[in-house]
Short mmCIF file of C-alpha atoms and ligand atoms in Angstrom, two decimals:
data_model
loop_
_atom_site.label_atom_id
_atom_site.label_comp_id
_atom_site.label_asym_id
_atom_site.label_seq_id
_atom_site.Cartn_x
_atom_site.Cartn_y
_atom_site.Cartn_z
CA UNK A 1 93.92 120.52 34.37
CA UNK A 2 93.18 123.79 32.96
CA UNK A 3 89.84 124.38 30.72
CA UNK A 4 89.61 126.03 27.48
CA UNK A 5 86.08 126.86 25.84
CA UNK A 6 85.27 127.81 22.05
CA UNK A 7 83.61 131.34 21.44
CA UNK A 8 80.56 131.01 19.24
CA UNK A 9 78.67 133.77 18.48
CA UNK A 10 79.97 136.25 21.13
CA UNK A 11 79.57 133.34 24.30
CA UNK A 12 82.47 131.27 25.58
CA UNK A 13 81.12 127.46 25.83
CA UNK A 14 82.05 124.19 26.21
CA UNK A 15 82.11 121.74 23.18
CA UNK A 16 79.84 118.84 23.19
CA UNK A 17 82.57 116.62 24.21
CA UNK A 18 86.36 117.40 25.28
CA UNK A 19 89.50 115.92 24.75
CA UNK A 20 92.60 116.17 26.78
CA UNK A 21 95.71 118.44 25.32
CA UNK A 22 99.33 116.96 25.55
CA UNK A 23 102.19 118.64 26.64
CA UNK A 24 104.91 117.18 24.20
CA UNK A 25 107.72 117.99 26.41
CA UNK A 26 106.48 115.58 28.88
CA UNK A 27 104.05 113.66 27.11
CA UNK A 28 101.65 114.40 29.77
CA UNK A 29 97.79 115.27 29.17
CA UNK A 30 97.76 118.99 30.70
CA UNK A 31 94.64 120.98 29.68
CA UNK A 32 90.90 119.85 28.50
CA UNK A 33 89.87 120.84 24.93
CA UNK A 34 86.06 121.67 23.65
CA UNK A 35 85.71 119.39 20.93
CA UNK A 36 83.39 120.45 18.55
CA UNK A 37 80.62 118.69 16.81
CA UNK A 38 78.74 118.96 13.83
CA UNK A 39 76.28 121.06 15.88
CA UNK A 40 78.72 123.51 17.53
CA UNK A 41 79.96 123.94 13.98
CA UNK A 42 76.52 124.95 12.87
CA UNK A 43 75.97 127.37 15.39
CA UNK A 44 79.43 128.98 14.70
CA UNK A 45 78.93 129.20 11.30
CA UNK A 46 75.36 130.49 11.68
CA UNK A 47 76.26 133.14 13.99
CA UNK A 48 79.03 134.04 11.47
CA UNK A 49 76.47 134.09 9.17
CA UNK A 50 74.03 136.53 11.19
CA UNK A 51 76.62 139.05 12.03
CA UNK A 52 77.81 139.44 8.34
CA UNK A 53 74.22 140.92 7.57
CA UNK A 54 73.59 142.47 11.29
CA UNK A 55 74.21 146.59 11.28
CA UNK A 56 76.90 146.08 14.34
CA UNK A 57 79.30 144.95 11.78
CA UNK A 58 77.86 145.54 8.33
CA UNK A 59 77.06 149.36 9.73
CA UNK A 60 80.64 150.22 10.54
CA UNK A 61 82.95 152.22 8.26
CA UNK A 62 85.92 150.54 7.10
CA UNK A 63 87.72 153.05 9.38
CA UNK A 64 85.83 151.65 12.13
CA UNK A 65 86.66 148.26 11.48
CA UNK A 66 90.60 149.03 11.24
CA UNK A 67 90.34 150.70 14.57
CA UNK A 68 88.91 147.20 16.21
CA UNK A 69 91.60 145.19 14.45
CA UNK A 70 94.31 147.75 15.78
CA UNK A 71 93.17 147.42 19.24
CA UNK A 72 93.21 143.52 18.48
CA UNK A 73 96.76 144.02 17.10
CA UNK A 74 97.49 146.05 20.80
CA UNK A 75 95.72 143.40 22.76
CA UNK A 76 98.11 140.95 20.82
CA UNK A 77 101.41 142.31 21.45
CA UNK A 78 100.25 143.17 25.18
CA UNK A 79 99.31 139.61 25.92
CA UNK A 80 102.20 137.78 23.55
CA UNK A 81 104.33 136.49 26.38
CA UNK A 82 100.99 134.47 27.78
CA UNK A 83 100.50 133.55 24.50
CA UNK A 84 103.36 132.16 23.98
CA UNK A 85 103.14 130.43 26.92
CA UNK A 86 100.47 128.97 26.02
CA UNK A 87 101.63 127.96 23.03
CA UNK A 88 105.21 126.30 24.11
CA UNK A 89 102.89 124.15 26.96
CA UNK A 90 100.67 122.59 23.67
CA UNK A 91 103.22 122.18 21.23
CA UNK A 92 106.14 122.09 22.73
CA UNK A 93 107.78 124.91 20.37
CA UNK A 94 110.65 126.82 22.24
CA UNK A 95 109.60 130.17 24.14
CA UNK A 96 112.52 132.17 22.57
CA UNK A 97 110.16 131.10 18.98
CA UNK A 98 107.12 131.22 20.18
CA UNK A 99 107.70 135.16 21.79
CA UNK A 100 109.30 136.45 19.42
CA UNK A 101 106.62 134.99 16.71
CA UNK A 102 103.77 136.16 18.47
CA UNK A 103 105.13 140.03 19.22
CA UNK A 104 105.25 139.77 15.19
CA UNK A 105 101.81 138.49 15.08
CA UNK A 106 100.85 141.92 16.24
CA UNK A 107 102.29 143.57 13.55
CA UNK A 108 100.26 141.52 10.78
CA UNK A 109 97.11 142.69 12.69
CA UNK A 110 98.51 146.27 12.51
CA UNK A 111 99.38 145.94 9.08
CA UNK A 112 95.59 145.06 7.52
CA UNK A 113 94.51 147.31 9.98
CA UNK A 114 95.86 149.82 8.44
CA UNK A 115 94.39 148.17 5.01
CA UNK A 116 90.99 148.07 5.64
CA UNK A 117 90.29 151.85 4.68
CA UNK A 118 92.48 151.62 1.85
CA UNK A 119 90.46 148.77 -0.31
CA UNK A 120 88.55 150.65 -2.86
CA UNK A 121 86.20 149.82 -5.76
CA UNK A 122 86.87 151.70 -9.52
CA UNK A 123 85.11 153.87 -12.03
CA UNK A 124 85.16 151.80 -15.37
CA UNK A 125 85.96 154.38 -18.39
CA UNK A 126 83.18 152.19 -20.22
CA UNK A 127 82.32 151.66 -23.82
CA UNK A 128 78.86 152.84 -23.73
CA UNK A 129 77.28 156.59 -24.31
CA UNK A 130 75.22 157.30 -21.19
CA UNK A 131 76.43 154.96 -18.57
CA UNK A 132 78.24 155.22 -15.42
CA UNK A 133 79.72 151.97 -14.42
CA UNK A 134 81.78 151.37 -11.29
CA UNK A 135 82.95 148.44 -9.01
CA UNK A 136 82.07 147.92 -5.42
CA UNK A 137 83.91 146.01 -3.43
CA UNK A 138 82.22 143.68 -0.76
CA UNK A 139 83.13 141.38 1.67
CA UNK A 140 82.91 137.92 0.67
CA UNK A 141 80.80 136.39 3.23
CA UNK A 142 81.58 133.71 5.96
CA UNK A 143 84.92 132.61 6.35
CA UNK A 144 86.58 129.45 7.37
CA UNK A 145 89.64 129.66 8.55
CA UNK A 146 91.50 126.17 9.14
CA UNK A 147 95.11 126.08 10.53
CA UNK A 148 97.44 123.25 11.82
CA UNK A 149 99.14 122.50 14.93
CA UNK A 150 102.38 124.80 14.11
CA UNK A 151 102.48 128.72 14.76
CA UNK A 152 98.68 128.61 14.74
CA UNK A 153 98.66 132.32 15.79
CA UNK A 154 100.55 133.27 13.03
CA UNK A 155 98.66 131.27 10.21
CA UNK A 156 95.06 132.69 11.72
CA UNK A 157 96.66 136.21 11.59
CA UNK A 158 97.32 136.02 7.78
CA UNK A 159 93.46 134.93 7.70
CA UNK A 160 91.72 136.47 10.28
CA UNK A 161 93.58 140.07 9.34
CA UNK A 162 92.50 140.53 5.97
CA UNK A 163 88.99 138.85 6.54
CA UNK A 164 88.36 141.32 8.97
CA UNK A 165 89.58 144.32 7.46
CA UNK A 166 87.72 143.63 3.66
CA UNK A 167 84.49 143.28 6.44
CA UNK A 168 84.06 139.28 6.45
CA UNK A 169 83.04 137.38 9.13
CA UNK A 170 85.11 133.95 10.53
CA UNK A 171 84.77 130.72 11.98
CA UNK A 172 88.38 129.48 12.97
CA UNK A 173 88.93 126.15 13.44
CA UNK A 174 92.19 125.56 15.58
CA UNK A 175 93.92 122.18 15.06
CA UNK A 176 93.28 119.33 17.69
CA UNK A 177 96.76 119.30 18.63
CA UNK A 178 97.82 122.69 20.46
CA UNK A 179 94.55 124.74 20.12
CA UNK A 180 95.18 126.55 23.41
CA UNK A 181 97.21 129.78 22.30
CA UNK A 182 93.59 130.24 19.58
CA UNK A 183 91.33 129.92 21.88
CA UNK A 184 92.77 131.65 24.57
CA UNK A 185 93.37 134.65 21.82
CA UNK A 186 89.47 134.24 21.27
CA UNK A 187 89.42 136.05 24.36
CA UNK A 188 91.56 138.94 23.12
CA UNK A 189 88.93 139.02 20.09
CA UNK A 190 86.27 139.43 22.22
CA UNK A 191 88.24 142.26 24.39
CA UNK A 192 88.84 144.12 21.35
CA UNK A 193 85.24 144.94 20.69
CA UNK A 194 84.19 142.78 17.72
CA UNK A 195 80.78 142.44 17.76
CA UNK A 196 79.13 138.66 18.30
CA UNK A 197 79.56 136.44 15.74
CA UNK A 198 81.90 138.20 13.78
CA UNK A 199 85.07 135.90 14.81
CA UNK A 200 84.04 132.11 16.39
CA UNK A 201 86.93 130.26 17.51
CA UNK A 202 86.39 126.68 17.54
CA UNK A 203 88.61 123.15 17.93
CA UNK A 204 87.69 119.78 16.92
CA UNK A 205 88.62 116.85 14.98
CA UNK A 206 89.10 116.57 11.15
CA UNK A 207 85.76 114.85 10.14
CA UNK A 208 83.35 115.93 12.80
CA UNK A 209 84.82 119.64 13.15
CA UNK A 210 86.96 120.46 9.76
CA UNK A 211 85.08 118.47 7.81
CA UNK A 212 81.58 119.87 8.51
CA UNK A 213 82.93 123.05 8.19
CA UNK A 214 84.08 123.50 5.25
CA UNK A 215 81.47 121.75 3.52
CA UNK A 216 78.56 124.31 5.40
CA UNK A 217 76.49 125.66 2.39
CA UNK A 218 76.96 129.56 4.61
CA UNK A 219 80.50 129.22 4.12
CA UNK A 220 81.93 131.07 0.94
CA UNK A 221 85.73 131.42 1.95
CA UNK A 222 87.98 128.68 2.86
CA UNK A 223 91.32 129.47 3.72
CA UNK A 224 93.21 126.42 4.64
CA UNK A 225 96.88 125.77 5.75
CA UNK A 226 97.59 121.92 6.48
CA UNK A 227 99.04 119.25 4.17
CA UNK A 228 97.72 118.29 0.55
CA UNK A 229 95.90 115.10 1.64
CA UNK A 230 93.80 117.21 3.51
CA UNK A 231 93.40 119.83 1.32
CA UNK A 232 92.05 117.47 -1.58
CA UNK A 233 89.10 116.59 0.93
CA UNK A 234 88.72 120.15 1.29
CA UNK A 235 88.55 120.96 -2.48
CA UNK A 236 85.95 118.19 -2.32
CA UNK A 237 84.20 119.30 0.33
CA UNK A 238 84.53 122.85 -1.12
CA UNK A 239 83.50 121.58 -4.71
CA UNK A 240 79.31 121.47 -2.93
CA UNK A 241 79.06 125.31 -2.82
CA UNK A 242 81.47 126.07 -4.74
CA UNK A 243 83.39 128.22 -1.86
CA UNK A 244 86.17 129.99 -3.20
CA UNK A 245 89.30 128.34 -1.37
CA UNK A 246 93.09 129.40 -0.78
CA UNK A 247 95.59 126.28 0.49
CA UNK A 248 98.65 126.88 1.87
CA UNK A 249 100.03 123.51 2.29
CA UNK A 250 103.44 121.76 2.53
CA UNK A 251 106.74 121.70 1.11
CA UNK A 252 110.49 119.82 0.25
CA UNK A 253 112.23 123.35 -0.05
CA UNK A 254 115.72 123.40 -1.75
CA UNK A 255 118.40 125.29 -0.45
CA UNK A 256 121.24 125.95 -3.29
CA UNK A 257 124.77 126.25 -2.05
CA UNK A 258 127.01 127.47 -4.61
CA UNK A 259 130.93 127.18 -4.01
CA UNK A 260 131.45 130.87 -3.85
CA UNK A 261 129.03 131.00 -0.98
CA UNK A 262 129.98 132.46 2.47
CA UNK A 263 130.55 129.31 4.08
CA UNK A 264 129.77 130.85 7.63
CA UNK A 265 126.82 132.62 6.87
CA UNK A 266 125.45 129.47 4.91
CA UNK A 267 126.10 127.19 7.26
CA UNK A 268 124.04 129.39 9.96
CA UNK A 269 121.10 129.81 7.38
CA UNK A 270 120.83 126.28 6.94
CA UNK A 271 120.60 125.67 10.10
CA UNK A 272 117.99 128.41 10.96
CA UNK A 273 116.06 127.12 7.81
CA UNK A 274 115.76 123.38 9.02
CA UNK A 275 116.23 123.09 12.57
CA UNK A 276 114.32 125.95 14.12
CA UNK A 277 111.01 125.18 15.27
CA UNK A 278 112.34 121.49 15.53
CA UNK A 279 111.95 121.64 11.30
CA UNK A 280 108.26 122.16 12.09
CA UNK A 281 107.69 124.69 9.73
CA UNK A 282 106.49 124.57 6.33
CA UNK A 283 109.41 126.39 4.61
CA UNK A 284 111.73 124.02 6.44
CA UNK A 285 115.04 124.03 4.18
CA UNK A 286 114.54 120.32 4.26
CA UNK A 287 117.06 119.43 0.96
CA UNK A 288 120.09 121.04 1.20
CA UNK A 289 121.95 120.91 -2.53
CA UNK A 290 125.50 122.01 -2.56
CA UNK A 291 128.44 122.41 -5.16
CA UNK A 292 130.85 119.33 -4.97
CA UNK A 293 133.51 121.58 -4.34
CA UNK A 294 132.12 123.09 -0.71
CA UNK A 295 130.23 119.73 0.11
CA UNK A 296 132.43 118.33 2.65
CA UNK A 297 133.20 121.63 4.42
CA UNK A 298 129.98 122.68 4.77
CA UNK A 299 128.86 119.36 5.99
CA UNK A 300 131.64 119.44 8.48
CA UNK A 301 130.58 123.02 9.59
CA UNK A 302 126.75 121.93 9.93
CA UNK A 303 127.57 118.63 11.95
CA UNK A 304 129.39 120.85 14.41
CA UNK A 305 126.32 123.11 14.63
CA UNK A 306 123.60 120.66 15.01
CA UNK A 307 125.71 118.93 17.90
CA UNK A 308 126.12 121.89 19.12
CA UNK A 309 122.31 122.79 19.95
CA UNK A 310 120.80 122.74 22.93
CA UNK A 311 117.79 120.34 23.34
CA UNK A 312 115.75 120.73 26.13
CA UNK A 313 112.41 121.66 28.20
CA UNK A 314 110.87 124.31 25.76
CA UNK A 315 109.95 126.56 28.17
CA UNK A 316 113.44 127.14 29.35
CA UNK A 317 114.92 130.40 27.77
CA UNK A 318 118.92 128.27 27.24
CA UNK A 319 116.88 125.90 25.10
CA UNK A 320 117.39 126.05 21.08
CA UNK A 321 115.69 123.04 19.85
CA UNK A 322 112.70 121.49 21.70
CA UNK A 323 110.54 118.26 20.90
CA UNK A 324 108.16 117.46 18.10
CA UNK A 325 104.14 118.33 18.46
CA UNK A 326 103.28 114.95 18.62
CA UNK A 327 104.25 110.90 19.48
CA UNK A 328 102.89 110.38 16.04
CA UNK A 329 105.09 113.13 13.90
CA UNK A 330 108.12 111.52 15.77
CA UNK A 331 107.27 108.18 14.80
CA UNK A 332 107.01 109.07 10.96
CA UNK A 333 110.40 110.68 11.25
CA UNK A 334 111.95 107.49 12.64
CA UNK A 335 110.63 105.66 10.18
CA UNK A 336 111.94 107.42 7.28
CA UNK A 337 115.09 107.95 8.57
CA UNK A 338 115.49 104.17 9.12
CA UNK A 339 114.42 103.65 5.71
CA UNK A 340 116.54 106.16 4.16
CA UNK A 341 119.67 105.00 5.98
CA UNK A 342 118.71 101.24 4.47
CA UNK A 343 118.12 103.25 0.93
CA UNK A 344 121.71 104.00 1.50
CA UNK A 345 122.26 106.94 2.84
CA UNK A 346 125.05 108.09 5.20
CA UNK A 347 124.35 109.37 8.74
CA UNK A 348 125.82 112.66 9.05
CA UNK A 349 125.07 113.36 12.65
CA UNK A 350 121.61 112.68 14.65
CA UNK A 351 119.26 109.51 13.53
CA UNK A 352 117.82 109.05 17.07
CA UNK A 353 115.62 110.07 19.73
CA UNK A 354 118.32 111.88 22.45
CA UNK A 355 118.81 109.55 25.18
CA UNK A 356 117.10 109.77 28.90
CA UNK A 357 114.78 112.66 27.78
CA UNK A 358 110.88 112.43 28.22
CA UNK A 359 108.34 113.52 25.52
CA UNK A 360 108.67 113.47 21.79
CA UNK A 361 112.44 114.61 21.27
CA UNK A 362 114.58 114.16 18.03
CA UNK A 363 118.13 114.70 17.51
CA UNK A 364 119.44 117.15 14.88
CA UNK A 365 119.66 114.82 11.87
CA UNK A 366 121.53 115.44 8.72
CA UNK A 367 121.68 112.48 5.38
CA UNK A 368 123.49 112.53 2.81
CA UNK A 369 121.54 111.02 0.35
CA UNK A 370 123.73 111.85 -2.39
CA UNK A 371 123.43 108.98 -5.30
CA UNK A 372 120.68 107.47 -3.37
CA UNK A 373 116.60 107.37 -3.68
CA UNK A 374 115.93 107.56 -0.13
CA UNK A 375 112.89 108.90 0.94
CA UNK A 376 114.24 111.59 3.14
CA UNK A 377 114.75 113.31 0.05
CA UNK A 378 111.29 113.31 -1.48
CA UNK A 379 108.98 112.82 1.71
CA UNK A 380 107.55 115.93 4.06
CA UNK A 381 108.96 115.10 7.21
CA UNK A 382 107.98 118.05 9.17
CA UNK A 383 111.01 117.52 11.51
CA UNK A 384 114.62 118.16 12.20
CA UNK A 385 115.92 116.16 9.37
CA UNK A 386 118.30 117.50 6.86
CA UNK A 387 118.45 115.24 3.18
CA UNK A 388 122.17 116.70 1.58
CA UNK A 389 122.52 115.85 -2.01
CA UNK A 390 125.66 117.11 -4.27
CA UNK A 391 125.60 118.63 -7.65
CA UNK A 392 128.57 119.88 -10.35
CA UNK A 393 126.79 122.26 -12.57
CA UNK A 394 124.07 125.23 -12.43
CA UNK A 395 121.63 123.25 -14.90
CA UNK A 396 121.89 119.76 -12.05
CA UNK A 397 121.22 122.45 -9.26
CA UNK A 398 118.29 123.72 -10.98
CA UNK A 399 117.09 120.14 -11.98
CA UNK A 400 117.41 118.87 -8.21
CA UNK A 401 115.80 121.96 -6.75
CA UNK A 402 112.97 121.46 -9.12
CA UNK A 403 112.64 117.57 -8.71
CA UNK A 404 109.65 117.78 -6.07
CA UNK A 405 105.85 118.00 -6.87
CA UNK A 406 105.97 120.57 -4.23
CA UNK A 407 106.85 124.29 -4.64
CA UNK A 408 106.92 126.43 -1.75
CA UNK A 409 110.08 127.95 -1.17
CA UNK A 410 113.83 127.96 -2.03
CA UNK A 411 117.10 129.17 -0.90
CA UNK A 412 120.14 130.17 -3.05
CA UNK A 413 123.74 131.03 -1.61
CA UNK A 414 126.20 132.30 -4.04
CA UNK A 415 127.88 135.62 -4.64
CA UNK A 416 127.00 135.77 -8.03
CA UNK A 417 124.28 138.01 -8.65
CA UNK A 418 124.02 137.10 -12.35
CA UNK A 419 123.67 133.26 -11.24
CA UNK A 420 121.21 134.24 -8.25
CA UNK A 421 118.60 136.08 -10.84
CA UNK A 422 118.95 132.83 -12.94
CA UNK A 423 117.83 130.47 -10.12
CA UNK A 424 115.42 132.78 -9.13
CA UNK A 425 113.82 132.74 -12.37
CA UNK A 426 114.54 129.00 -12.99
CA UNK A 427 113.82 127.37 -9.47
CA UNK A 428 109.51 126.69 -8.81
CA UNK A 429 108.43 128.11 -6.00
CA UNK A 430 106.44 130.49 -4.28
CA UNK A 431 109.28 132.67 -2.31
CA UNK A 432 112.48 132.89 -3.26
CA UNK A 433 115.14 133.77 -0.71
CA UNK A 434 119.01 134.93 -1.90
CA UNK A 435 121.62 134.52 0.60
CA UNK A 436 118.96 134.37 3.39
CA UNK A 437 116.51 131.98 4.68
CA UNK A 438 112.98 132.10 6.20
CA UNK A 439 112.29 136.03 6.32
CA UNK A 440 108.56 136.75 6.36
CA UNK A 441 106.98 140.12 6.45
CA UNK A 442 103.08 141.06 6.26
CA UNK A 443 104.16 143.25 3.19
CA UNK A 444 105.07 140.22 1.52
CA UNK A 445 102.81 137.97 -0.50
CA UNK A 446 103.53 134.17 0.62
CA UNK A 447 102.18 130.84 -0.75
CA UNK A 448 103.20 127.95 -3.46
CA UNK A 449 103.49 125.99 -6.48
CA UNK A 450 101.85 122.63 -7.12
CA UNK A 451 101.68 120.43 -3.83
CA UNK A 452 102.43 123.68 -1.99
CA UNK A 453 99.23 125.02 -2.55
CA UNK A 454 97.30 127.88 -4.47
CA UNK A 455 96.49 131.58 -3.62
CA UNK A 456 98.64 134.14 -1.58
CA UNK A 457 98.81 135.46 1.83
CA UNK A 458 100.15 138.49 3.04
CA UNK A 459 100.42 141.78 0.94
CA UNK A 460 98.01 144.17 -0.72
CA UNK A 461 96.04 141.62 -2.98
CA UNK A 462 95.51 139.10 -0.17
CA UNK A 463 92.74 141.40 1.23
CA UNK A 464 90.80 141.35 -2.45
CA UNK A 465 90.71 138.03 -1.91
CA UNK A 466 88.41 138.05 1.07
CA UNK A 467 86.05 140.64 -1.46
CA UNK A 468 84.03 139.65 -3.88
CA UNK A 469 83.38 142.54 -6.93
CA UNK A 470 80.27 143.90 -7.81
CA UNK A 471 79.87 146.00 -11.12
CA UNK A 472 76.68 148.42 -11.42
CA UNK A 473 75.68 150.11 -14.15
CA UNK A 474 73.89 153.68 -14.37
CA UNK A 475 72.36 154.96 -17.45
CA UNK A 476 73.14 158.79 -16.65
CA UNK A 477 70.25 160.03 -19.64
CA UNK A 478 66.84 161.38 -18.79
CA UNK A 479 65.82 160.18 -22.67
CA UNK A 480 63.18 157.40 -21.97
CA UNK A 481 64.54 153.80 -22.93
CA UNK A 482 63.54 152.90 -26.30
CA UNK A 483 61.51 149.95 -27.62
CA UNK A 484 63.65 147.17 -28.19
CA UNK A 485 61.45 145.69 -31.01
CA UNK A 486 62.17 149.11 -32.93
CA UNK A 487 65.16 148.95 -35.21
CA UNK A 488 66.48 152.59 -35.51
P1 NDP B 1 96.70 118.32 8.57
O1 NDP B 1 96.49 118.81 7.16
O2 NDP B 1 96.26 117.10 8.98
O3 NDP B 1 95.59 119.68 9.44
C1 NDP B 1 95.23 120.72 9.01
C2 NDP B 1 94.16 121.13 9.73
O4 NDP B 1 93.02 120.87 8.76
C3 NDP B 1 93.81 120.80 10.90
O5 NDP B 1 93.17 121.82 11.91
C4 NDP B 1 92.83 119.84 10.58
O6 NDP B 1 92.06 119.47 12.05
C5 NDP B 1 92.46 120.38 9.72
N1 NDP B 1 91.60 118.77 8.57
C6 NDP B 1 91.67 117.72 9.38
N2 NDP B 1 90.71 116.74 8.46
C7 NDP B 1 90.24 117.80 8.12
C8 NDP B 1 89.17 117.58 6.76
N3 NDP B 1 88.49 116.36 6.08
N4 NDP B 1 88.11 118.51 6.20
C9 NDP B 1 88.95 119.92 6.97
N5 NDP B 1 90.00 120.19 7.55
C10 NDP B 1 90.40 118.87 8.10
O7 NDP B 1 97.76 119.32 8.69
P2 NDP B 1 99.31 118.69 9.87
O8 NDP B 1 98.39 119.47 11.06
O9 NDP B 1 99.94 117.64 9.65
O10 NDP B 1 100.10 120.45 9.79
C11 NDP B 1 101.08 119.98 8.71
C12 NDP B 1 100.82 120.10 7.57
O11 NDP B 1 100.36 121.84 7.49
C13 NDP B 1 102.42 120.06 6.83
O12 NDP B 1 102.44 119.52 5.27
C14 NDP B 1 102.85 121.79 6.68
O13 NDP B 1 103.83 121.83 5.69
C15 NDP B 1 101.43 122.45 6.45
N6 NDP B 1 101.96 123.82 6.47
C16 NDP B 1 101.73 124.96 5.65
C17 NDP B 1 102.09 126.10 6.05
C18 NDP B 1 101.60 127.09 5.14
O14 NDP B 1 101.85 128.28 5.08
N7 NDP B 1 102.21 126.69 3.54
C19 NDP B 1 102.28 126.57 7.56
C20 NDP B 1 102.47 125.73 8.11
C21 NDP B 1 102.07 124.05 8.44
P3 NDP B 1 92.57 118.23 13.20
O15 NDP B 1 94.30 118.95 13.59
O16 NDP B 1 91.88 118.26 13.58
O17 NDP B 1 92.90 117.14 12.27
#
């Protein structure tokens, strides 16, 4: 079995213990992962804290920090295929998706590399004579970056990129499920030449690794991606030290389709929105809200497309949908689909595991949930299950779209531009896509409303989020400071 190691303080090392990682396509253990305990976490945070104040990092100019990030971007691009193969082996995500996504991850590092020396303070036009006042931007401190198992390289790039551009140091915790690509990425960090301790990469279980990390008194900033339940723990952990927290959480994102939408394009976008990554995407368009006039036609098109999807081994280029990442995930999906069918949902297609396949596979599933309160409408499944609801009027569409405590993303399909603008305004979500779905870019801020979290990743402002402002007052007068107790 292949063995992976942590990167702590510039050294590769085994964890206090280790655990086996499962290949979701076979259900068999394929690699041994280090398991960080409290002492490992503490050493990683201490190393990051030391590096923060060490001249080897602190003494670099912003341009030099940017150059290190450019070098890292080049290494990610050069090693994209190898990283993609690891992510596919460890998470079951298909190779077509992992290779395309990781090649794009390099662009995220390039974007943040370019921002490193564009970060500026400000000179303030203060309302006091004889004073010069300015604002310095300083790195916020040690960052704890915690990511879930899906798209770990991508989700860590939107944390590491701005954190390093701003001059912070980082302890990155990979999920216990599928940590291989991030532990391998640590080797590229080392090769890029970051000073020891600037980036530390560990993995381990929630309670003895994630919790210890997000409670650590030397952590100033937590960038968390995961589910709302864990996020509540993280907020509580951070409360003790009042660390700054941003949360990228789950979703139950609506895709609203009006009768004037282009049927073929919309069907493709809906399929990509829910079945790409086997539905294991935070922005999965898992609720289709479709106007009655085209509901049957759209469902027929979606059924045909869903049934044509090639399910298979994730490492095969021909495969269009792979397994779920864990057995736990598949069990959860099976349970909610069964409950939804008993609650009156109509099975359009799917609803079971494909016959005769090892591993955690589940067929692309469409449930018409109109007129029911099926759990599939409200529960984030993180799997290939589309819940369908019909609507008559624009008001109904908005009401259904907003009938969720989440607010991560939404899609609107219509040729009516004025209507598209109205929905953009009225739908409660951090990202709204009109006549497209699932597009992302390093330049475009990303994040949610409500239970989908707070804070934004990507875009110029995300770098500021890794800085703290320091206001400096300088008295410019040479006159002595008057006695404060002598009134004039
Ligand atoms: P979890 O919330 O279970 O886990 C996320 C991370 O938190 C993992 O690294 C996990 O470690 C760690 N963790 C677990 N317990 C604690 C704790 N007590 N303190 C600190 N960290 C802890 O999420 P899932 O792995 O189930 O991922 C799926 C979720 O992530 C979905 O809700 C999905 O929508 C969301 N997500 C959001 C995205 C966004 O950008 N908005 C993007 C991608 C996913 P361990 O794995 O060891 O348990």
